[in-house]
C-alpha positions as YAML, in Angstrom:
chain: A
units: angstrom
residues:
- id: 1
  name: MET
  ca: [-15.19, 70.66, 95.08]
- id: 2
  name: THR
  ca: [-14.62, 66.84, 95.47]
- id: 3
  name: LYS
  ca: [-11.52, 65.10, 96.56]
- id: 4
  name: THR
  ca: [-11.26, 61.45, 96.23]
- id: 5
  name: ALA
  ca: [-8.84, 58.76, 97.61]
- id: 6
  name: ALA
  ca: [-8.23, 55.49, 95.71]
- id: 7
  name: ASN
  ca: [-7.79, 53.68, 99.12]
- id: 8
  name: ALA
  ca: [-9.68, 54.28, 102.36]
- id: 9
  name: THR
  ca: [-7.59, 56.15, 104.93]
- id: 10
  name: ASP
  ca: [-8.25, 58.61, 107.78]
- id: 11
  name: GLU
  ca: [-6.64, 61.60, 105.93]
- id: 12
  name: LEU
  ca: [-9.88, 62.94, 104.20]
- id: 13
  name: LEU
  ca: [-11.78, 62.49, 107.52]
- id: 14
  name: CYS
  ca: [-9.05, 64.42, 109.39]
- id: 15
  name: GLU
  ca: [-9.24, 67.13, 106.74]
- id: 16
  name: ALA
  ca: [-12.95, 67.30, 107.15]
- id: 17
  name: ALA
  ca: [-12.59, 67.52, 111.00]
- id: 18
  name: GLY
  ca: [-10.10, 70.31, 110.59]
- id: 19
  name: LEU
  ca: [-12.34, 72.28, 108.36]
- id: 20
  name: ARG
  ca: [-15.26, 72.06, 110.69]
- id: 21
  name: TRP
  ca: [-13.16, 72.85, 113.57]
- id: 22
  name: LEU
  ca: [-11.73, 76.08, 112.00]
- id: 23
  name: ALA
  ca: [-15.20, 77.07, 111.01]
- id: 24
  name: GLU
  ca: [-16.29, 77.20, 114.53]
- id: 25
  name: ALA
  ca: [-14.53, 80.52, 114.89]
- id: 26
  name: GLU
  ca: [-16.55, 82.10, 112.06]
- id: 27
  name: PRO
  ca: [-19.57, 83.39, 114.27]
- id: 28
  name: SER
  ca: [-16.88, 85.24, 116.22]
- id: 29
  name: GLY
  ca: [-15.23, 86.93, 113.30]
- id: 30
  name: GLY
  ca: [-12.75, 84.09, 112.20]
- id: 31
  name: MET
  ca: [-11.85, 83.42, 108.67]
- id: 32
  name: HIS
  ca: [-14.39, 81.92, 106.21]
- id: 33
  name: VAL
  ca: [-13.73, 78.27, 105.82]
- id: 34
  name: ALA
  ca: [-14.75, 76.03, 102.99]
- id: 35
  name: GLY
  ca: [-17.78, 74.18, 104.17]
- id: 36
  name: VAL
  ca: [-17.89, 70.41, 104.42]
- id: 37
  name: ILE
  ca: [-20.81, 69.11, 102.50]
- id: 38
  name: ASP
  ca: [-19.93, 65.30, 102.83]
- id: 39
  name: SER
  ca: [-16.96, 63.24, 103.85]
- id: 40
  name: SER
  ca: [-15.92, 59.60, 104.02]
- id: 41
  name: PRO
  ca: [-12.62, 57.77, 103.94]
- id: 42
  name: THR
  ca: [-12.62, 57.82, 100.07]
- id: 43
  name: LYS
  ca: [-14.39, 61.33, 99.53]
- id: 44
  name: LEU
  ca: [-14.60, 64.78, 100.75]
- id: 45
  name: VAL
  ca: [-17.04, 67.19, 99.13]
- id: 46
  name: GLU
  ca: [-16.81, 70.71, 100.05]
- id: 47
  name: GLU
  ca: [-17.92, 74.11, 99.13]
- id: 48
  name: ARG
  ca: [-16.35, 75.74, 96.16]
- id: 49
  name: ILE
  ca: [-14.88, 79.11, 96.82]
- id: 50
  name: ALA
  ca: [-15.33, 81.96, 94.33]
- id: 51
  name: THR
  ca: [-12.03, 83.70, 94.36]
- id: 52
  name: GLY
  ca: [-11.12, 87.17, 93.26]
- id: 53
  name: PRO
  ca: [-7.97, 89.40, 92.78]
- id: 54
  name: PRO
  ca: [-6.00, 90.33, 95.96]
- id: 55
  name: SER
  ca: [-6.12, 93.63, 97.48]
- id: 56
  name: ARG
  ca: [-4.69, 95.54, 100.52]
- id: 57
  name: ALA
  ca: [-8.02, 96.02, 102.06]
- id: 58
  name: ALA
  ca: [-8.98, 92.39, 101.78]
- id: 59
  name: ALA
  ca: [-5.53, 91.39, 103.13]
- id: 60
  name: ARG
  ca: [-5.89, 93.49, 106.26]
- id: 61
  name: ARG
  ca: [-9.31, 91.75, 106.84]
- id: 62
  name: ILE
  ca: [-7.72, 88.28, 106.32]
- id: 63
  name: GLY
  ca: [-5.10, 89.25, 108.98]
- id: 64
  name: ALA
  ca: [-7.64, 90.28, 111.56]
- id: 65
  name: SER
  ca: [-9.99, 87.36, 110.83]
- id: 66
  name: LEU
  ca: [-7.16, 84.84, 111.11]
- id: 67
  name: ALA
  ca: [-6.22, 86.21, 114.49]
- id: 68
  name: ARG
  ca: [-9.77, 85.56, 115.70]
- id: 69
  name: THR
  ca: [-9.54, 81.98, 114.19]
- id: 70
  name: HIS
  ca: [-6.34, 81.42, 116.13]
- id: 71
  name: ALA
  ca: [-8.09, 82.69, 119.36]
- id: 72
  name: ALA
  ca: [-10.72, 80.19, 119.21]
- id: 73
  name: GLY
  ca: [-8.05, 78.03, 120.86]
- id: 74
  name: ALA
  ca: [-7.10, 74.39, 121.32]
- id: 75
  name: ASP
  ca: [-6.61, 72.12, 124.25]
- id: 76
  name: TRP
  ca: [-2.83, 71.31, 123.97]
- id: 77
  name: PHE
  ca: [0.08, 71.62, 121.82]
- id: 78
  name: GLY
  ca: [-0.18, 69.17, 118.97]
- id: 79
  name: CYS
  ca: [-3.75, 68.14, 119.56]
- id: 80
  name: PRO
  ca: [-5.91, 67.13, 116.55]
- id: 81
  name: PRO
  ca: [-9.38, 68.60, 115.72]
- id: 82
  name: PRO
  ca: [-11.91, 66.96, 118.28]
- id: 83
  name: ALA
  ca: [-13.70, 64.93, 115.54]
- id: 84
  name: CYS
  ca: [-10.56, 63.59, 113.94]
- id: 85
  name: PRO
  ca: [-10.31, 59.92, 113.93]
- id: 86
  name: ASP
  ca: [-7.58, 58.24, 116.13]
- id: 87
  name: ALA
  ca: [-4.89, 58.89, 113.54]
- id: 88
  name: THR
  ca: [-1.13, 59.81, 114.03]
- id: 89
  name: GLY
  ca: [-1.43, 62.71, 111.36]
- id: 90
  name: VAL
  ca: [-2.25, 63.68, 107.93]
- id: 91
  name: GLY
  ca: [0.10, 62.37, 105.06]
- id: 92
  name: ARG
  ca: [3.64, 60.83, 105.31]
- id: 93
  name: ALA
  ca: [5.35, 62.79, 108.17]
- id: 94
  name: ALA
  ca: [2.76, 65.55, 107.87]
- id: 95
  name: THR
  ca: [1.37, 67.19, 111.12]
- id: 96
  name: PRO
  ca: [1.99, 64.41, 113.56]
- id: 97
  name: TYR
  ca: [-0.78, 64.82, 116.33]
- id: 98
  name: VAL
  ca: [0.11, 64.48, 120.07]
- id: 99
  name: ARG
  ca: [-2.07, 62.32, 122.32]
- id: 100
  name: ARG
  ca: [-3.26, 64.32, 125.46]
- id: 101
  name: GLU
  ca: [-1.20, 61.92, 127.76]
- id: 102
  name: HIS
  ca: [1.97, 62.90, 125.77]
- id: 103
  name: ALA
  ca: [1.26, 66.71, 125.79]
- id: 104
  name: ALA
  ca: [4.25, 69.03, 126.24]
- id: 105
  name: SER
  ca: [4.31, 71.60, 128.93]
- id: 106
  name: SER
  ca: [5.47, 74.25, 126.77]
- id: 107
  name: TRP
  ca: [5.69, 75.25, 123.15]
- id: 108
  name: GLY
  ca: [9.39, 74.81, 122.88]
- id: 109
  name: ALA
  ca: [9.15, 71.31, 124.35]
- id: 110
  name: PHE
  ca: [6.48, 70.31, 121.91]
- id: 111
  name: PHE
  ca: [8.04, 71.90, 118.80]
- id: 112
  name: ALA
  ca: [11.54, 70.42, 119.44]
- id: 113
  name: GLU
  ca: [10.28, 66.92, 119.81]
- id: 114
  name: HIS
  ca: [7.30, 66.74, 117.66]
- id: 115
  name: ARG
  ca: [8.18, 68.94, 114.81]
- id: 116
  name: ILE
  ca: [12.00, 69.47, 114.49]
- id: 117
  name: MET
  ca: [13.28, 66.08, 115.76]
- id: 118
  name: TYR
  ca: [10.15, 64.11, 114.44]
- id: 119
  name: TYR
  ca: [11.38, 65.23, 110.78]
- id: 120
  name: VAL
  ca: [15.08, 65.01, 111.41]
- id: 121
  name: ARG
  ca: [14.62, 61.15, 112.17]
- id: 122
  name: PHE
  ca: [12.93, 60.76, 108.97]
- id: 123
  name: LEU
  ca: [15.70, 62.59, 107.11]
- id: 124
  name: ARG
  ca: [18.36, 60.72, 108.86]
- id: 125
  name: ASP
  ca: [16.91, 57.37, 108.20]
- id: 126
  name: ASP
  ca: [16.21, 58.25, 104.65]
- id: 127
  name: GLY
  ca: [19.89, 59.20, 104.27]
- id: 128
  name: LEU
  ca: [19.32, 62.77, 103.23]
- id: 129
  name: PHE
  ca: [20.74, 63.95, 106.73]
- id: 130
  name: GLY
  ca: [24.29, 62.76, 107.77]
- id: 131
  name: ALA
  ca: [26.01, 63.28, 111.04]
- id: 132
  name: HIS
  ca: [26.67, 66.87, 110.22]
- id: 133
  name: GLU
  ca: [23.15, 67.88, 109.36]
- id: 134
  name: THR
  ca: [21.62, 65.93, 112.12]
- id: 135
  name: HIS
  ca: [24.00, 67.46, 114.69]
- id: 136
  name: LEU
  ca: [23.03, 70.94, 113.57]
- id: 137
  name: LEU
  ca: [19.35, 70.37, 113.94]
- id: 138
  name: GLU
  ca: [19.80, 68.66, 117.39]
- id: 139
  name: GLN
  ca: [21.67, 71.81, 118.52]
- id: 140
  name: VAL
  ca: [18.78, 73.93, 117.30]
- id: 141
  name: ALA
  ca: [16.18, 71.50, 119.00]
- id: 142
  name: ALA
  ca: [17.95, 71.55, 122.29]
- id: 143
  name: ARG
  ca: [17.75, 75.46, 122.24]
- id: 144
  name: VAL
  ca: [14.00, 75.36, 121.35]
- id: 145
  name: ALA
  ca: [13.28, 72.71, 124.02]
- id: 146
  name: ARG
  ca: [15.05, 74.82, 126.64]
- id: 147
  name: GLY
  ca: [12.53, 77.63, 125.95]
- id: 148
  name: ASP
  ca: [15.06, 79.98, 124.18]
- id: 149
  name: PHE
  ca: [12.23, 80.97, 121.55]
- id: 150
  name: ASP
  ca: [9.24, 80.48, 123.72]
- id: 151
  name: ALA
  ca: [7.01, 83.61, 123.56]
- id: 152
  name: PRO
  ca: [3.47, 84.66, 124.56]
- id: 153
  name: GLN
  ca: [0.75, 84.03, 122.07]
- id: 154
  name: PRO
  ca: [-0.90, 87.03, 120.33]
- id: 155
  name: ALA
  ca: [-3.11, 89.15, 122.44]
- id: 156
  name: LEU
  ca: [-6.43, 87.63, 121.46]
- id: 157
  name: VAL
  ca: [-5.29, 84.14, 122.05]
- id: 158
  name: ALA
  ca: [-3.80, 85.14, 125.44]
- id: 159
  name: ALA
  ca: [-7.09, 86.98, 126.38]
- id: 160
  name: SER
  ca: [-9.21, 83.79, 125.47]
- id: 161
  name: HIS
  ca: [-7.39, 81.99, 128.33]
- id: 162
  name: VAL
  ca: [-6.90, 78.71, 126.01]
- id: 163
  name: PRO
  ca: [-3.86, 76.67, 126.33]
- id: 164
  name: CYS
  ca: [-2.77, 77.29, 122.72]
- id: 165
  name: ALA
  ca: [-3.92, 78.76, 119.36]
- id: 166
  name: ARG
  ca: [-6.11, 76.86, 116.82]
- id: 167
  name: LEU
  ca: [-3.98, 76.59, 113.74]
- id: 168
  name: HIS
  ca: [-4.76, 75.88, 110.00]
- id: 169
  name: GLY
  ca: [-1.34, 73.94, 110.02]
- id: 170
  name: ASP
  ca: [-0.63, 74.37, 106.35]
- id: 171
  name: LEU
  ca: [-1.04, 78.11, 105.85]
- id: 172
  name: TRP
  ca: [0.78, 78.67, 102.57]
- id: 173
  name: ALA
  ca: [-0.45, 81.03, 99.93]
- id: 174
  name: GLY
  ca: [-2.41, 78.34, 98.06]
- id: 175
  name: ASN
  ca: [-4.61, 77.71, 101.16]
- id: 176
  name: VAL
  ca: [-5.70, 81.34, 101.86]
- id: 177
  name: LEU
  ca: [-7.94, 82.43, 99.01]
- id: 178
  name: TYR
  ca: [-8.97, 85.90, 98.26]
- id: 179
  name: LEU
  ca: [-12.69, 86.09, 97.87]
- id: 180
  name: ALA
  ca: [-14.45, 87.36, 94.83]
- id: 181
  name: ASP
  ca: [-16.75, 89.32, 96.95]
- id: 182
  name: ARG
  ca: [-14.36, 92.23, 97.68]
- id: 183
  name: GLY
  ca: [-16.51, 93.43, 100.47]
- id: 184
  name: ALA
  ca: [-16.52, 90.16, 102.27]
- id: 185
  name: PRO
  ca: [-15.81, 90.70, 105.91]
- id: 186
  name: THR
  ca: [-13.17, 88.16, 106.25]
- id: 187
  name: GLY
  ca: [-11.38, 89.15, 103.09]
- id: 188
  name: GLY
  ca: [-10.62, 85.48, 102.26]
- id: 189
  name: ALA
  ca: [-11.22, 81.83, 102.99]
- id: 190
  name: LEU
  ca: [-9.30, 78.84, 104.28]
- id: 191
  name: ILE
  ca: [-8.96, 75.54, 102.44]
- id: 192
  name: ASP
  ca: [-7.06, 72.35, 102.91]
- id: 193
  name: PRO
  ca: [-6.01, 72.53, 106.58]
- id: 194
  name: MET
  ca: [-3.81, 70.07, 108.48]
- id: 195
  name: ALA
  ca: [-5.18, 71.70, 111.66]
- id: 196
  name: TYR
  ca: [-3.78, 71.24, 115.14]
- id: 197
  name: GLY
  ca: [-3.09, 73.18, 118.39]
- id: 198
  name: GLY
  ca: [-0.07, 75.19, 118.37]
- id: 199
  name: HIS
  ca: [1.62, 78.67, 118.65]
- id: 200
  name: ALA
  ca: [-0.11, 81.37, 116.42]
- id: 201
  name: GLU
  ca: [3.39, 82.43, 115.08]
- id: 202
  name: THR
  ca: [3.74, 79.06, 113.38]
- id: 203
  name: ASP
  ca: [0.99, 79.79, 111.02]
- id: 204
  name: LEU
  ca: [2.07, 83.33, 110.21]
- id: 205
  name: ALA
  ca: [5.68, 82.08, 109.61]
- id: 206
  name: MET
  ca: [4.38, 79.44, 107.07]
- id: 207
  name: LEU
  ca: [2.49, 82.22, 105.30]
- id: 208
  name: GLN
  ca: [5.73, 84.23, 104.95]
- id: 209
  name: LEU
  ca: [7.71, 81.16, 103.76]
- id: 210
  name: PHE
  ca: [6.72, 81.17, 100.15]
- id: 211
  name: GLY
  ca: [5.21, 84.59, 99.86]
- id: 212
  name: TYR
  ca: [1.75, 85.90, 99.74]
- id: 213
  name: PRO
  ca: [0.02, 88.86, 97.89]
- id: 214
  name: TYR
  ca: [0.05, 91.80, 100.18]
- id: 215
  name: LEU
  ca: [1.63, 89.78, 102.87]
- id: 216
  name: GLU
  ca: [2.69, 92.86, 104.99]
- id: 217
  name: ASP
  ca: [-0.97, 94.09, 104.99]
- id: 218
  name: VAL
  ca: [-2.03, 90.69, 106.16]
- id: 219
  name: LEU
  ca: [0.38, 90.94, 109.07]
- id: 220
  name: ALA
  ca: [-0.49, 94.51, 109.86]
- id: 221
  name: GLY
  ca: [-4.12, 93.55, 110.09]
- id: 222
  name: TYR
  ca: [-3.32, 90.64, 112.34]
- id: 223
  name: ASP
  ca: [-1.21, 92.80, 114.63]
- id: 224
  name: GLY
  ca: [-3.85, 95.45, 114.64]
- id: 225
  name: ALA
  ca: [-6.46, 93.04, 115.77]
- id: 226
  name: SER
  ca: [-4.23, 90.81, 118.09]
- id: 227
  name: PRO
  ca: [-0.88, 92.36, 118.76]
- id: 228
  name: LEU
  ca: [2.11, 89.89, 118.48]
- id: 229
  name: ALA
  ca: [4.65, 89.50, 121.10]
- id: 230
  name: ASP
  ca: [8.05, 91.48, 121.10]
- id: 231
  name: GLY
  ca: [10.57, 89.96, 118.82]
- id: 232
  name: TRP
  ca: [8.03, 87.79, 116.55]
- id: 233
  name: ARG
  ca: [9.92, 88.67, 113.44]
- id: 234
  name: GLU
  ca: [13.30, 87.37, 114.87]
- id: 235
  name: ARG
  ca: [11.33, 84.05, 115.65]
- id: 236
  name: VAL
  ca: [9.97, 83.59, 112.13]
- id: 237
  name: GLY
  ca: [12.69, 81.22, 110.88]
- id: 238
  name: VAL
  ca: [12.52, 78.98, 113.93]
- id: 239
  name: HIS
  ca: [8.79, 78.36, 113.09]
- id: 240
  name: GLN
  ca: [9.62, 77.90, 109.52]
- id: 241
  name: LEU
  ca: [11.90, 74.98, 110.29]
- id: 242
  name: ALA
  ca: [9.02, 72.56, 110.62]
- id: 243
  name: PRO
  ca: [7.56, 73.20, 107.14]
- id: 244
  name: LEU
  ca: [11.16, 73.39, 105.59]
- id: 245
  name: LEU
  ca: [12.04, 69.97, 107.07]
- id: 246
  name: LEU
  ca: [8.77, 68.52, 105.87]
- id: 247
  name: HIS
  ca: [9.49, 69.66, 102.46]
- id: 248
  name: CYS
  ca: [12.77, 67.90, 102.78]
- id: 249
  name: VAL
  ca: [11.15, 64.58, 103.68]
- id: 250
  name: LEU
  ca: [8.47, 65.06, 100.92]
- id: 251
  name: PHE
  ca: [10.58, 66.42, 98.15]
- id: 252
  name: GLY
  ca: [14.18, 65.76, 98.91]
- id: 253
  name: GLU
  ca: [17.46, 67.77, 98.66]
- id: 254
  name: GLY
  ca: [16.05, 70.75, 96.70]
- id: 255
  name: TYR
  ca: [14.99, 72.28, 100.10]
- id: 256
  name: LEU
  ca: [18.05, 71.10, 101.97]
- id: 257
  name: GLY
  ca: [20.19, 74.17, 101.47]
- id: 258
  name: GLU
  ca: [17.42, 76.59, 102.71]
- id: 259
  name: THR
  ca: [16.55, 74.38, 105.74]
- id: 260
  name: LEU
  ca: [20.21, 74.20, 106.84]
- id: 261
  name: ALA
  ca: [20.79, 77.97, 106.35]
- id: 262
  name: VAL
  ca: [17.73, 78.87, 108.65]
- id: 263
  name: ALA
  ca: [18.81, 76.36, 111.13]
- id: 264
  name: ARG
  ca: [22.41, 77.82, 111.33]
- id: 265
  name: ARG
  ca: [20.88, 81.10, 112.49]
- id: 266
  name: TYR
  ca: [19.41, 79.42, 115.62]
- id: 267
  name: ARG
  ca: [21.97, 76.92, 116.62]
...
């Protein structure tokens, strides 16, 4: 599988770094990750994944394997993969990285400033958000920054004594592939990451945003391997605000109604 870019940028190098970083968890039972064969500022060559039909058994293995990938950990909220070039992020407004000297002291402080308000400023400046929409998201961000939705990481992440979880960062259905080998121990494979350090619930919330085959089995497999903190289902919408706001930035008003509806639940 080869990706090319017309102009040399750091995006493909950041993606390659993310693939390699996530793959470090494979020996300890983490998700299989598409292997990087070659990478440059204009080309990324990676392993082609042989895909197969979804199944409940594979979904549970995906959940358990993803929990172990998260438990590999990261050094601070918003940190890039270690081998990532000195870039601000991947794509327009997507996954802005945080330098160590700007690292937040809590998930809420990180998520409020470097996810919610980061995207809100794009939307305000682009004219999609007016005063009402901006104020609504500022109210939510204030609660998030205060720690109202902070929660312990899942059990395996906490037991690893790492500052935060190692996230895929763009965990929608198209980036979690069911494998052709129905007996594969990880059940699936990860592709196309925008990897960074964060809260494990953010990846799980993204997977729930647009649906996934046998989703409840994935979640059950995850919770069985690495129990989630009490109340995690009530926090899903907060974590989904980041991808929803990003979709507003990238695709416009088609996502505006859903984004504002979710935000109203947490203001």
